[in-house]
PDB file of C-alpha atoms in Angstrom:
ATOM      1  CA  UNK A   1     -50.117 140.815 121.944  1.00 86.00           C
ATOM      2  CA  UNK A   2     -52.252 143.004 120.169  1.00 88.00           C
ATOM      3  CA  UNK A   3     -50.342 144.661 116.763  1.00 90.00           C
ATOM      4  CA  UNK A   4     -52.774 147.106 115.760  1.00 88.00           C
ATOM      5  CA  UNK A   5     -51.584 149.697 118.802  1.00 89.00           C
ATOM      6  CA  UNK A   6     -53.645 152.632 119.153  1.00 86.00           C
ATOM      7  CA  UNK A   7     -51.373 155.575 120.586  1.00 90.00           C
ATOM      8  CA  UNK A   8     -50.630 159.353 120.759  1.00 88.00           C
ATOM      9  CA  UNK A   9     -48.589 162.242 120.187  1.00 89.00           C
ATOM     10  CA  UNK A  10     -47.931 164.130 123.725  1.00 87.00           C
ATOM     11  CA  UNK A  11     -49.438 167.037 122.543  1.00 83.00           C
ATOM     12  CA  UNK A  12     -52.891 165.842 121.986  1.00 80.00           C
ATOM     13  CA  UNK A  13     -55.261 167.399 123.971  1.00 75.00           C
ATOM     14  CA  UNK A  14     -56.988 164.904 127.365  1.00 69.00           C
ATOM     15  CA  UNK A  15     -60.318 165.245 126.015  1.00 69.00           C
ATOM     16  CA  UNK A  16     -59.310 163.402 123.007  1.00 64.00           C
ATOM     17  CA  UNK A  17     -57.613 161.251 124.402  1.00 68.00           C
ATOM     18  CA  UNK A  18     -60.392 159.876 126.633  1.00 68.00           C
ATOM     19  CA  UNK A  19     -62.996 159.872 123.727  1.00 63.00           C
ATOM     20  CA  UNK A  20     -60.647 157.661 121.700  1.00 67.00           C
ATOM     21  CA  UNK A  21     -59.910 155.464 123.877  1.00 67.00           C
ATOM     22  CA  UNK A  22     -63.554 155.199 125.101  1.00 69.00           C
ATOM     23  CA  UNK A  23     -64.474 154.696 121.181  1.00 57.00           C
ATOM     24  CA  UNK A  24     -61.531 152.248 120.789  1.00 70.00           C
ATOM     25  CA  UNK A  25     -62.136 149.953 123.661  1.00 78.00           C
ATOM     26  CA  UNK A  26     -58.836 150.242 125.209  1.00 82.00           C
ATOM     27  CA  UNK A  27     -57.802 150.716 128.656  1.00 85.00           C
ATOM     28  CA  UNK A  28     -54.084 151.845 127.959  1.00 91.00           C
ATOM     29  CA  UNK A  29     -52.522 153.853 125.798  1.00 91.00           C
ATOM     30  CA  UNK A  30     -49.137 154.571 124.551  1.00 95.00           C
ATOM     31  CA  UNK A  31     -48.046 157.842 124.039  1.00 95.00           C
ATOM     32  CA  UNK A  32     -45.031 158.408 121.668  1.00 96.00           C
ATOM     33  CA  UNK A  33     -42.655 160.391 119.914  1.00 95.00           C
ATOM     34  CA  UNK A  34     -42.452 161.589 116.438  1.00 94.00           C
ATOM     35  CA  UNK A  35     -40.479 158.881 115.463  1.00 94.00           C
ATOM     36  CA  UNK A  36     -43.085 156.320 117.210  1.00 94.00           C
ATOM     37  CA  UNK A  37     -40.852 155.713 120.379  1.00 96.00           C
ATOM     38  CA  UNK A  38     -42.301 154.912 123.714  1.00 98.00           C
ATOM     39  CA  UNK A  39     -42.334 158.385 125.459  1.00 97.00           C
ATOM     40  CA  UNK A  40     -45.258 157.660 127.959  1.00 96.00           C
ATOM     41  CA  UNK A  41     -48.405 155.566 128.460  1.00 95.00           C
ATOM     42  CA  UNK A  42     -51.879 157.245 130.014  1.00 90.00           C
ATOM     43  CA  UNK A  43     -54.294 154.747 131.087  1.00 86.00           C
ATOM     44  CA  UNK A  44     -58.278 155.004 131.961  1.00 79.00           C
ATOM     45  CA  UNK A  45     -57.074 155.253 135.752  1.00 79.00           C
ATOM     46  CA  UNK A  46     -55.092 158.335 134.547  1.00 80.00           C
ATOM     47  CA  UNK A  47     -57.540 160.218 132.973  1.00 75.00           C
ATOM     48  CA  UNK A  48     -60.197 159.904 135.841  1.00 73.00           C
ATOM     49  CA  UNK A  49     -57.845 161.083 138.140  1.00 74.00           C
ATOM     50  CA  UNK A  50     -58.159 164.201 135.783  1.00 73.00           C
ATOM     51  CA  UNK A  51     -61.518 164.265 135.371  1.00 68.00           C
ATOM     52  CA  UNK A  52     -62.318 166.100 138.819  1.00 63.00           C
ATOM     53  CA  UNK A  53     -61.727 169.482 136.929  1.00 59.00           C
ATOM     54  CA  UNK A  54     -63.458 168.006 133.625  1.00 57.00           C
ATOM     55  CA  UNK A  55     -63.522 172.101 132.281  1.00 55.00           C
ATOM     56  CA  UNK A  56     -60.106 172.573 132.302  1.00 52.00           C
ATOM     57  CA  UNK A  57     -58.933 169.447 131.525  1.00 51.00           C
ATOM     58  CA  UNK A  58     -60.084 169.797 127.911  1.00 59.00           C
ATOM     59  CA  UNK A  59     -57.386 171.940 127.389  1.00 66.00           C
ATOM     60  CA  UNK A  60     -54.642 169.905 129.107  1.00 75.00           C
ATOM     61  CA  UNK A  61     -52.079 168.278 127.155  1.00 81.00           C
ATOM     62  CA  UNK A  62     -51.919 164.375 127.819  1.00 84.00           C
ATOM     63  CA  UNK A  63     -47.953 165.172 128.276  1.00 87.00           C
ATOM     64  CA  UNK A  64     -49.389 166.444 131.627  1.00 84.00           C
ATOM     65  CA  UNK A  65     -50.873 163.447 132.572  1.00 84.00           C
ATOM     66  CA  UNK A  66     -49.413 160.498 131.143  1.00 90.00           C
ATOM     67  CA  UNK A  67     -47.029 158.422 133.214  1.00 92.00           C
ATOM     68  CA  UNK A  68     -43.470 158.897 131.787  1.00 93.00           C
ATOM     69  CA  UNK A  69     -41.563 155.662 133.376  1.00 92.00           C
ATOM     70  CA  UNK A  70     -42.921 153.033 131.362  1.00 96.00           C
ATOM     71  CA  UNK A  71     -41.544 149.646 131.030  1.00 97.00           C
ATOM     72  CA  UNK A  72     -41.483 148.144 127.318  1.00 98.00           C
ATOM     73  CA  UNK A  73     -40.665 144.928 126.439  1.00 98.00           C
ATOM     74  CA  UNK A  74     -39.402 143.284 123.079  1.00 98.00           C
ATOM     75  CA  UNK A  75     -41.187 141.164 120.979  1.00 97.00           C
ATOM     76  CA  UNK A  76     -39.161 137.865 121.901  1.00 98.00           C
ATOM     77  CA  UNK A  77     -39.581 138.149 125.457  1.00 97.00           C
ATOM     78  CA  UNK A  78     -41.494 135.373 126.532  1.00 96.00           C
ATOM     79  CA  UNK A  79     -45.069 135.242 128.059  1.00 93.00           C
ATOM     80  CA  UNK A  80     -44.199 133.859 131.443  1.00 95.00           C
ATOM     81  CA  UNK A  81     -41.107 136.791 131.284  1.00 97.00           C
ATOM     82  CA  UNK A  82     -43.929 139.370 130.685  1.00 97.00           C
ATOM     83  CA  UNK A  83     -46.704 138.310 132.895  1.00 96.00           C
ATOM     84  CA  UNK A  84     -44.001 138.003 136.211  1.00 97.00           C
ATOM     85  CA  UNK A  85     -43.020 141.881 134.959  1.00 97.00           C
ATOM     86  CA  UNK A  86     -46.890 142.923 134.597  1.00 97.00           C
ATOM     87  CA  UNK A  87     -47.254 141.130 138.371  1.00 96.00           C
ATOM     88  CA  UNK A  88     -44.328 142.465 139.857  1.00 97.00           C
ATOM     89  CA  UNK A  89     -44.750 145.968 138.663  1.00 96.00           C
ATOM     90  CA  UNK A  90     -48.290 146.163 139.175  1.00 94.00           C
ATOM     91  CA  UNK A  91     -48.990 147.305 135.850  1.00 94.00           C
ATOM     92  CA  UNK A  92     -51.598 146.122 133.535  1.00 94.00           C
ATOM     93  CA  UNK A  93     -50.174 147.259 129.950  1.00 96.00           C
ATOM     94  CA  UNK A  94     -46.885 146.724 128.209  1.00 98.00           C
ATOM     95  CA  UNK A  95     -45.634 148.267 125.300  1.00 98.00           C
ATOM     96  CA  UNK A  96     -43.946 145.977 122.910  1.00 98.00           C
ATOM     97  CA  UNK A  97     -41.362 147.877 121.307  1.00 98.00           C
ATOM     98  CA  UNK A  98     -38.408 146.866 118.640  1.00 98.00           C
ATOM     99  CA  UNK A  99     -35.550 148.584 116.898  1.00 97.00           C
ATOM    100  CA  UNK A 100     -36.925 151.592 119.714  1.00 95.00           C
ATOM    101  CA  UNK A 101     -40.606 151.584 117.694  1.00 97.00           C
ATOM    102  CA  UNK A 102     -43.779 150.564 119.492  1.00 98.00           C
ATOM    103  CA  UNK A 103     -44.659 147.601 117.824  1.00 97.00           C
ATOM    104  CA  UNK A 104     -47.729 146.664 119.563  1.00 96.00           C
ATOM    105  CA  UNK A 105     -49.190 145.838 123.361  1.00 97.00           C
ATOM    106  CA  UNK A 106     -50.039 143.217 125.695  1.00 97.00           C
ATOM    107  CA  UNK A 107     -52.266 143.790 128.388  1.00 94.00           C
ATOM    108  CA  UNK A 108     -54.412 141.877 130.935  1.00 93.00           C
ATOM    109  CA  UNK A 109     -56.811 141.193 128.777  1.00 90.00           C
ATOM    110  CA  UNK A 110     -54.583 139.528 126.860  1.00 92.00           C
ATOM    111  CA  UNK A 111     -54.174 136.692 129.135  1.00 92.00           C
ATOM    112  CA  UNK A 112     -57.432 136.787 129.448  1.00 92.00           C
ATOM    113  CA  UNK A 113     -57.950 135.594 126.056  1.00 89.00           C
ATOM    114  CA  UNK A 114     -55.102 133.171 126.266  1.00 87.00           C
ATOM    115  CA  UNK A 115     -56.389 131.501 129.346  1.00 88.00           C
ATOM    116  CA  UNK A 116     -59.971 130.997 127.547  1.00 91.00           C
ATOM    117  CA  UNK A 117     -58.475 129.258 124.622  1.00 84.00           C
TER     118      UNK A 117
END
């Protein structure tokens, strides 16, 4: 699980978005409320889906194209428990969330990591 969670406010604007997340290296990223709850995620897949009409997207908020049912997960659920809800939802990102604050993310790359150890 990664700790240091990179997310956003739903009003932030798409292009932003995209250029932090390119800058950042990440793939997925939580959107959330003013009092850091989980409100959304928007993912790379997301924003290309967007990009067709790159002019106006500029201006779109990312409220407009995150996806709004996201599944979160707390920190003591275990890895097997996350990775059969990451297979079975066909998702590749989970917010970790506690006490209703994102407290971090595990994605597919991840696993990755813990398979190469």
């Amino acid at each position: 699980m990664s700790t240091d969670v990179f997310s956003v406010d739903q009003d932030r604007g798409f292009n932003q978005v995209e250029l932090i997340a390119d800058l950042k290296h990440v793939r997925h990223v939580p959107v959330v409320d003013e009092d850091e709850g989980v409100i959304g995620m928007v993912s790379v897949r997301d924003l290309l889906a967007h990009l067709s009409n790159a002019a106006a997207s500029q201006f779109v908020p990312i409220k407009e194209v995150m996806s709004r049912n996201v599944v979160t997960l707390s920190p003591e659920t275990s890895v097997a428990d996350v990775a059969k809800c990451m297979i079975d939802k066909s998702i590749g990102a989970i917010p970790i969330v506690e006490n209703e604050k994102l407290v971090g993310i595990i994605s597919e790359r991840d696993f990755v990591k813990l398979a190469a150890k």
